[in-house]
JSON list of C-alpha atoms in Angstrom, two decimals:
[
{"chain": "N", "resi": 1219, "resn": "UNK", "atom": "CA", "xyz": [246.98, 175.10, 15.86]},
{"chain": "N", "resi": 1220, "resn": "UNK", "atom": "CA", "xyz": [245.34, 172.15, 17.90]},
{"chain": "N", "resi": 1221, "resn": "UNK", "atom": "CA", "xyz": [241.76, 171.42, 17.11]},
{"chain": "N", "resi": 1222, "resn": "UNK", "atom": "CA", "xyz": [240.35, 169.24, 19.81]},
{"chain": "N", "resi": 1223, "resn": "UNK", "atom": "CA", "xyz": [237.18, 167.25, 18.74]},
{"chain": "N", "resi": 1224, "resn": "UNK", "atom": "CA", "xyz": [234.51, 167.47, 21.34]},
{"chain": "N", "resi": 1225, "resn": "UNK", "atom": "CA", "xyz": [232.14, 164.55, 22.00]},
{"chain": "N", "resi": 1226, "resn": "UNK", "atom": "CA", "xyz": [228.61, 165.48, 20.29]},
{"chain": "N", "resi": 1227, "resn": "UNK", "atom": "CA", "xyz": [229.91, 167.66, 17.88]},
{"chain": "N", "resi": 1228, "resn": "UNK", "atom": "CA", "xyz": [230.63, 165.53, 14.81]},
{"chain": "N", "resi": 1229, "resn": "UNK", "atom": "CA", "xyz": [227.74, 166.85, 12.86]},
{"chain": "N", "resi": 1230, "resn": "UNK", "atom": "CA", "xyz": [229.00, 170.32, 13.10]},
{"chain": "N", "resi": 1231, "resn": "UNK", "atom": "CA", "xyz": [232.13, 171.80, 11.65]},
{"chain": "N", "resi": 1232, "resn": "UNK", "atom": "CA", "xyz": [235.15, 171.73, 13.73]},
{"chain": "N", "resi": 1233, "resn": "UNK", "atom": "CA", "xyz": [236.31, 174.94, 15.19]},
{"chain": "N", "resi": 1234, "resn": "UNK", "atom": "CA", "xyz": [239.14, 175.65, 17.47]},
{"chain": "N", "resi": 1235, "resn": "UNK", "atom": "CA", "xyz": [238.48, 176.10, 21.08]},
{"chain": "N", "resi": 1236, "resn": "UNK", "atom": "CA", "xyz": [238.95, 179.77, 22.64]},
{"chain": "N", "resi": 1237, "resn": "UNK", "atom": "CA", "xyz": [239.89, 178.88, 26.13]},
{"chain": "N", "resi": 1238, "resn": "UNK", "atom": "CA", "xyz": [239.31, 176.04, 28.86]},
{"chain": "N", "resi": 1239, "resn": "UNK", "atom": "CA", "xyz": [236.41, 177.14, 31.08]},
{"chain": "N", "resi": 1240, "resn": "UNK", "atom": "CA", "xyz": [235.40, 175.52, 34.50]},
{"chain": "N", "resi": 1241, "resn": "UNK", "atom": "CA", "xyz": [231.91, 176.31, 35.29]},
{"chain": "N", "resi": 1242, "resn": "UNK", "atom": "CA", "xyz": [230.84, 175.71, 38.75]},
{"chain": "N", "resi": 1243, "resn": "UNK", "atom": "CA", "xyz": [227.07, 175.79, 39.19]},
{"chain": "N", "resi": 1244, "resn": "UNK", "atom": "CA", "xyz": [224.90, 173.51, 41.35]},
{"chain": "N", "resi": 1245, "resn": "UNK", "atom": "CA", "xyz": [221.52, 174.19, 39.11]},
{"chain": "N", "resi": 1246, "resn": "UNK", "atom": "CA", "xyz": [221.52, 171.74, 36.40]},
{"chain": "N", "resi": 1247, "resn": "UNK", "atom": "CA", "xyz": [219.48, 173.87, 34.20]},
{"chain": "N", "resi": 1248, "resn": "UNK", "atom": "CA", "xyz": [221.76, 176.81, 34.62]},
{"chain": "N", "resi": 1249, "resn": "UNK", "atom": "CA", "xyz": [224.75, 174.71, 34.18]},
{"chain": "N", "resi": 1250, "resn": "UNK", "atom": "CA", "xyz": [223.61, 172.90, 30.98]},
{"chain": "N", "resi": 1251, "resn": "UNK", "atom": "CA", "xyz": [222.34, 176.32, 29.66]},
{"chain": "N", "resi": 1252, "resn": "UNK", "atom": "CA", "xyz": [225.69, 178.06, 30.33]},
{"chain": "N", "resi": 1253, "resn": "UNK", "atom": "CA", "xyz": [227.87, 175.11, 29.14]},
{"chain": "N", "resi": 1254, "resn": "UNK", "atom": "CA", "xyz": [225.76, 175.18, 25.94]},
{"chain": "N", "resi": 1255, "resn": "UNK", "atom": "CA", "xyz": [226.41, 178.82, 25.27]},
{"chain": "N", "resi": 1256, "resn": "UNK", "atom": "CA", "xyz": [230.13, 178.58, 26.27]},
{"chain": "N", "resi": 1257, "resn": "UNK", "atom": "CA", "xyz": [230.63, 175.57, 23.72]},
{"chain": "N", "resi": 1258, "resn": "UNK", "atom": "CA", "xyz": [228.70, 177.09, 21.16]},
{"chain": "N", "resi": 1259, "resn": "UNK", "atom": "CA", "xyz": [231.14, 180.05, 21.44]},
{"chain": "N", "resi": 1260, "resn": "UNK", "atom": "CA", "xyz": [234.11, 177.51, 21.09]},
{"chain": "N", "resi": 1261, "resn": "UNK", "atom": "CA", "xyz": [235.08, 177.50, 24.38]},
{"chain": "N", "resi": 1262, "resn": "UNK", "atom": "CA", "xyz": [236.15, 174.26, 25.94]},
{"chain": "N", "resi": 1263, "resn": "UNK", "atom": "CA", "xyz": [234.01, 173.87, 29.06]},
{"chain": "N", "resi": 1264, "resn": "UNK", "atom": "CA", "xyz": [234.52, 171.41, 32.07]},
{"chain": "N", "resi": 1265, "resn": "UNK", "atom": "CA", "xyz": [231.58, 171.69, 34.83]},
{"chain": "N", "resi": 1266, "resn": "UNK", "atom": "CA", "xyz": [231.33, 170.97, 38.39]},
{"chain": "N", "resi": 1267, "resn": "UNK", "atom": "CA", "xyz": [228.04, 170.86, 40.60]},
{"chain": "N", "resi": 1268, "resn": "UNK", "atom": "CA", "xyz": [229.61, 171.61, 43.97]},
{"chain": "N", "resi": 1269, "resn": "UNK", "atom": "CA", "xyz": [232.63, 173.26, 45.54]},
{"chain": "N", "resi": 1270, "resn": "UNK", "atom": "CA", "xyz": [234.63, 169.97, 46.22]},
{"chain": "N", "resi": 1271, "resn": "UNK", "atom": "CA", "xyz": [234.41, 168.67, 42.66]},
{"chain": "N", "resi": 1272, "resn": "UNK", "atom": "CA", "xyz": [235.54, 172.14, 41.31]},
{"chain": "N", "resi": 1273, "resn": "UNK", "atom": "CA", "xyz": [238.39, 172.21, 43.51]},
{"chain": "N", "resi": 1274, "resn": "UNK", "atom": "CA", "xyz": [239.43, 168.69, 42.55]},
{"chain": "N", "resi": 1275, "resn": "UNK", "atom": "CA", "xyz": [239.13, 169.75, 38.80]},
{"chain": "N", "resi": 1276, "resn": "UNK", "atom": "CA", "xyz": [241.12, 172.76, 39.60]},
{"chain": "N", "resi": 1277, "resn": "UNK", "atom": "CA", "xyz": [243.93, 170.84, 41.10]},
{"chain": "N", "resi": 1278, "resn": "UNK", "atom": "CA", "xyz": [244.02, 168.04, 37.94]},
{"chain": "N", "resi": 1279, "resn": "UNK", "atom": "CA", "xyz": [243.46, 170.02, 34.95]},
{"chain": "N", "resi": 1280, "resn": "UNK", "atom": "CA", "xyz": [244.15, 173.72, 34.03]},
{"chain": "N", "resi": 1281, "resn": "UNK", "atom": "CA", "xyz": [241.74, 176.42, 33.12]},
{"chain": "N", "resi": 1282, "resn": "UNK", "atom": "CA", "xyz": [241.85, 179.64, 31.60]},
{"chain": "N", "resi": 1283, "resn": "UNK", "atom": "CA", "xyz": [238.78, 180.60, 33.35]},
{"chain": "N", "resi": 1284, "resn": "UNK", "atom": "CA", "xyz": [237.09, 179.42, 36.76]},
{"chain": "N", "resi": 1285, "resn": "UNK", "atom": "CA", "xyz": [233.45, 180.95, 36.32]},
{"chain": "N", "resi": 1286, "resn": "UNK", "atom": "CA", "xyz": [231.13, 180.44, 39.46]},
{"chain": "N", "resi": 1287, "resn": "UNK", "atom": "CA", "xyz": [227.18, 180.49, 38.34]},
{"chain": "N", "resi": 1288, "resn": "UNK", "atom": "CA", "xyz": [224.32, 182.22, 39.45]},
{"chain": "N", "resi": 1289, "resn": "UNK", "atom": "CA", "xyz": [223.03, 179.57, 41.72]},
{"chain": "N", "resi": 1290, "resn": "UNK", "atom": "CA", "xyz": [226.60, 178.20, 42.92]},
{"chain": "N", "resi": 1291, "resn": "UNK", "atom": "CA", "xyz": [225.79, 176.61, 46.67]},
{"chain": "N", "resi": 1292, "resn": "UNK", "atom": "CA", "xyz": [226.37, 179.71, 49.04]},
{"chain": "N", "resi": 1293, "resn": "UNK", "atom": "CA", "xyz": [228.44, 182.78, 48.53]},
{"chain": "N", "resi": 1294, "resn": "UNK", "atom": "CA", "xyz": [231.16, 181.19, 50.74]},
{"chain": "N", "resi": 1295, "resn": "UNK", "atom": "CA", "xyz": [231.25, 178.13, 48.91]},
{"chain": "N", "resi": 1296, "resn": "UNK", "atom": "CA", "xyz": [232.05, 180.10, 45.62]},
{"chain": "N", "resi": 1297, "resn": "UNK", "atom": "CA", "xyz": [234.58, 182.15, 47.42]},
{"chain": "N", "resi": 1298, "resn": "UNK", "atom": "CA", "xyz": [236.31, 178.86, 48.48]},
{"chain": "N", "resi": 1299, "resn": "UNK", "atom": "CA", "xyz": [236.41, 177.65, 44.82]},
{"chain": "N", "resi": 1300, "resn": "UNK", "atom": "CA", "xyz": [237.59, 181.31, 43.66]},
{"chain": "N", "resi": 1301, "resn": "UNK", "atom": "CA", "xyz": [240.60, 181.38, 46.18]},
{"chain": "N", "resi": 1302, "resn": "UNK", "atom": "CA", "xyz": [241.55, 177.91, 45.77]},
{"chain": "N", "resi": 1303, "resn": "UNK", "atom": "CA", "xyz": [241.68, 178.78, 42.17]},
{"chain": "N", "resi": 1304, "resn": "UNK", "atom": "CA", "xyz": [243.93, 181.84, 42.72]},
{"chain": "N", "resi": 1305, "resn": "UNK", "atom": "CA", "xyz": [246.16, 180.04, 44.57]},
{"chain": "N", "resi": 1306, "resn": "UNK", "atom": "CA", "xyz": [247.21, 177.59, 41.67]},
{"chain": "N", "resi": 1307, "resn": "UNK", "atom": "CA", "xyz": [250.51, 178.11, 40.03]},
{"chain": "N", "resi": 1308, "resn": "UNK", "atom": "CA", "xyz": [249.02, 178.45, 36.56]},
{"chain": "N", "resi": 1309, "resn": "UNK", "atom": "CA", "xyz": [246.57, 181.31, 38.06]},
{"chain": "N", "resi": 1310, "resn": "UNK", "atom": "CA", "xyz": [243.55, 181.28, 35.97]},
{"chain": "N", "resi": 1311, "resn": "UNK", "atom": "CA", "xyz": [241.05, 184.23, 35.68]},
{"chain": "N", "resi": 1312, "resn": "UNK", "atom": "CA", "xyz": [238.26, 183.80, 38.21]},
{"chain": "N", "resi": 1313, "resn": "UNK", "atom": "CA", "xyz": [234.95, 185.58, 38.03]},
{"chain": "N", "resi": 1314, "resn": "UNK", "atom": "CA", "xyz": [231.15, 185.20, 39.57]},
{"chain": "N", "resi": 1315, "resn": "UNK", "atom": "CA", "xyz": [228.51, 185.26, 37.20]},
{"chain": "N", "resi": 1316, "resn": "UNK", "atom": "CA", "xyz": [225.73, 187.32, 38.53]},
{"chain": "N", "resi": 1317, "resn": "UNK", "atom": "CA", "xyz": [222.25, 188.25, 37.19]},
{"chain": "N", "resi": 1318, "resn": "UNK", "atom": "CA", "xyz": [221.84, 191.78, 35.63]},
{"chain": "N", "resi": 1319, "resn": "UNK", "atom": "CA", "xyz": [220.84, 194.28, 38.12]},
{"chain": "N", "resi": 1320, "resn": "UNK", "atom": "CA", "xyz": [221.76, 192.22, 40.94]},
{"chain": "N", "resi": 1321, "resn": "UNK", "atom": "CA", "xyz": [218.30, 190.70, 41.18]},
{"chain": "N", "resi": 1322, "resn": "UNK", "atom": "CA", "xyz": [217.69, 187.10, 40.84]},
{"chain": "N", "resi": 1323, "resn": "UNK", "atom": "CA", "xyz": [216.51, 185.90, 37.60]},
{"chain": "N", "resi": 1324, "resn": "UNK", "atom": "CA", "xyz": [215.09, 182.61, 38.71]},
{"chain": "N", "resi": 1325, "resn": "UNK", "atom": "CA", "xyz": [211.40, 182.62, 38.68]},
{"chain": "N", "resi": 1326, "resn": "UNK", "atom": "CA", "xyz": [209.48, 180.89, 41.62]},
{"chain": "N", "resi": 1327, "resn": "UNK", "atom": "CA", "xyz": [209.01, 177.67, 39.19]},
{"chain": "N", "resi": 1328, "resn": "UNK", "atom": "CA", "xyz": [212.59, 177.01, 39.50]},
{"chain": "N", "resi": 1329, "resn": "UNK", "atom": "CA", "xyz": [213.47, 177.18, 35.77]},
{"chain": "N", "resi": 1330, "resn": "UNK", "atom": "CA", "xyz": [216.39, 179.55, 34.88]},
{"chain": "N", "resi": 1331, "resn": "UNK", "atom": "CA", "xyz": [215.38, 182.55, 33.11]},
{"chain": "N", "resi": 1332, "resn": "UNK", "atom": "CA", "xyz": [218.13, 183.61, 30.59]},
{"chain": "N", "resi": 1333, "resn": "UNK", "atom": "CA", "xyz": [217.37, 186.79, 28.31]},
{"chain": "N", "resi": 1334, "resn": "UNK", "atom": "CA", "xyz": [218.86, 186.22, 24.87]},
{"chain": "N", "resi": 1335, "resn": "UNK", "atom": "CA", "xyz": [219.90, 189.93, 24.79]},
{"chain": "N", "resi": 1336, "resn": "UNK", "atom": "CA", "xyz": [222.03, 189.18, 27.62]},
{"chain": "N", "resi": 1337, "resn": "UNK", "atom": "CA", "xyz": [224.07, 186.39, 26.02]},
{"chain": "N", "resi": 1338, "resn": "UNK", "atom": "CA", "xyz": [226.39, 188.80, 23.63]},
{"chain": "N", "resi": 1339, "resn": "UNK", "atom": "CA", "xyz": [227.28, 190.75, 26.65]},
{"chain": "N", "resi": 1340, "resn": "UNK", "atom": "CA", "xyz": [228.31, 187.59, 28.76]},
{"chain": "N", "resi": 1341, "resn": "UNK", "atom": "CA", "xyz": [230.29, 186.42, 26.00]},
{"chain": "N", "resi": 1342, "resn": "UNK", "atom": "CA", "xyz": [232.13, 189.85, 25.62]},
{"chain": "N", "resi": 1343, "resn": "UNK", "atom": "CA", "xyz": [232.74, 190.08, 29.41]},
{"chain": "N", "resi": 1344, "resn": "UNK", "atom": "CA", "xyz": [234.22, 186.38, 29.02]},
{"chain": "N", "resi": 1345, "resn": "UNK", "atom": "CA", "xyz": [236.37, 187.28, 26.12]},
{"chain": "N", "resi": 1346, "resn": "UNK", "atom": "CA", "xyz": [237.47, 190.43, 27.44]},
{"chain": "N", "resi": 1347, "resn": "UNK", "atom": "CA", "xyz": [238.37, 189.06, 30.89]},
{"chain": "N", "resi": 1348, "resn": "UNK", "atom": "CA", "xyz": [240.61, 186.43, 29.21]},
{"chain": "N", "resi": 1349, "resn": "UNK", "atom": "CA", "xyz": [242.18, 188.78, 26.80]},
{"chain": "N", "resi": 1350, "resn": "UNK", "atom": "CA", "xyz": [243.04, 191.11, 29.77]},
{"chain": "N", "resi": 1351, "resn": "UNK", "atom": "CA", "xyz": [244.52, 188.26, 31.52]},
{"chain": "N", "resi": 1352, "resn": "UNK", "atom": "CA", "xyz": [246.58, 187.21, 28.65]},
{"chain": "N", "resi": 1353, "resn": "UNK", "atom": "CA", "xyz": [247.78, 190.72, 28.25]},
{"chain": "N", "resi": 1354, "resn": "UNK", "atom": "CA", "xyz": [248.79, 191.11, 31.61]},
{"chain": "N", "resi": 1355, "resn": "UNK", "atom": "CA", "xyz": [250.74, 187.67, 31.41]},
{"chain": "N", "resi": 1356, "resn": "UNK", "atom": "CA", "xyz": [252.42, 188.62, 28.27]},
{"chain": "N", "resi": 1357, "resn": "UNK", "atom": "CA", "xyz": [253.64, 192.14, 29.71]},
{"chain": "N", "resi": 1358, "resn": "UNK", "atom": "CA", "xyz": [255.05, 190.31, 32.83]},
{"chain": "N", "resi": 1359, "resn": "UNK", "atom": "CA", "xyz": [256.83, 187.86, 30.61]},
{"chain": "N", "resi": 1360, "resn": "UNK", "atom": "CA", "xyz": [258.24, 190.75, 28.62]},
{"chain": "N", "resi": 1361, "resn": "UNK", "atom": "CA", "xyz": [259.57, 192.49, 31.64]},
{"chain": "N", "resi": 1362, "resn": "UNK", "atom": "CA", "xyz": [261.34, 189.28, 32.75]},
{"chain": "N", "resi": 1363, "resn": "UNK", "atom": "CA", "xyz": [262.91, 188.93, 29.50]},
{"chain": "N", "resi": 1364, "resn": "UNK", "atom": "CA", "xyz": [263.81, 192.44, 28.28]},
{"chain": "N", "resi": 1365, "resn": "UNK", "atom": "CA", "xyz": [262.95, 195.02, 31.03]},
{"chain": "N", "resi": 1366, "resn": "UNK", "atom": "CA", "xyz": [264.64, 198.03, 29.09]},
{"chain": "N", "resi": 1367, "resn": "UNK", "atom": "CA", "xyz": [261.93, 197.51, 26.70]},
{"chain": "N", "resi": 1368, "resn": "UNK", "atom": "CA", "xyz": [258.82, 197.81, 28.68]},
{"chain": "N", "resi": 1369, "resn": "UNK", "atom": "CA", "xyz": [257.42, 201.13, 29.87]},
{"chain": "N", "resi": 1370, "resn": "UNK", "atom": "CA", "xyz": [256.09, 201.15, 33.39]}
]
């Protein structure tokens, strides 16, 4: 197991990173908040503030998950990022992050509102998405190696 040291984490006990995530979010407050939550949960997080920046990062690095956030530019821009990620050879998991109930969670003041009770659910959904993706890859690899052992 390789433990990567993250900038700014010298005072904390080092823990292994679970997976590498690209967070695409134009809203600075939302991006920093989500990044902190994900990093505190052990994810290695890169972030991008725009679709072009995200697509450049997707081409130059490999991510387990590309996550387009609540306030990402426009739906079309977010869709472009997701489609670009899905076209990569390494095929990262992709997801849109939406507010609960489909309603905007950003008050008129422009400050991000994140309910603390939603954080565990968010982290569970991300972990389930990554675990499902890994299980699917393993099944495909097993079929290639030993098709007679894999039930359809």
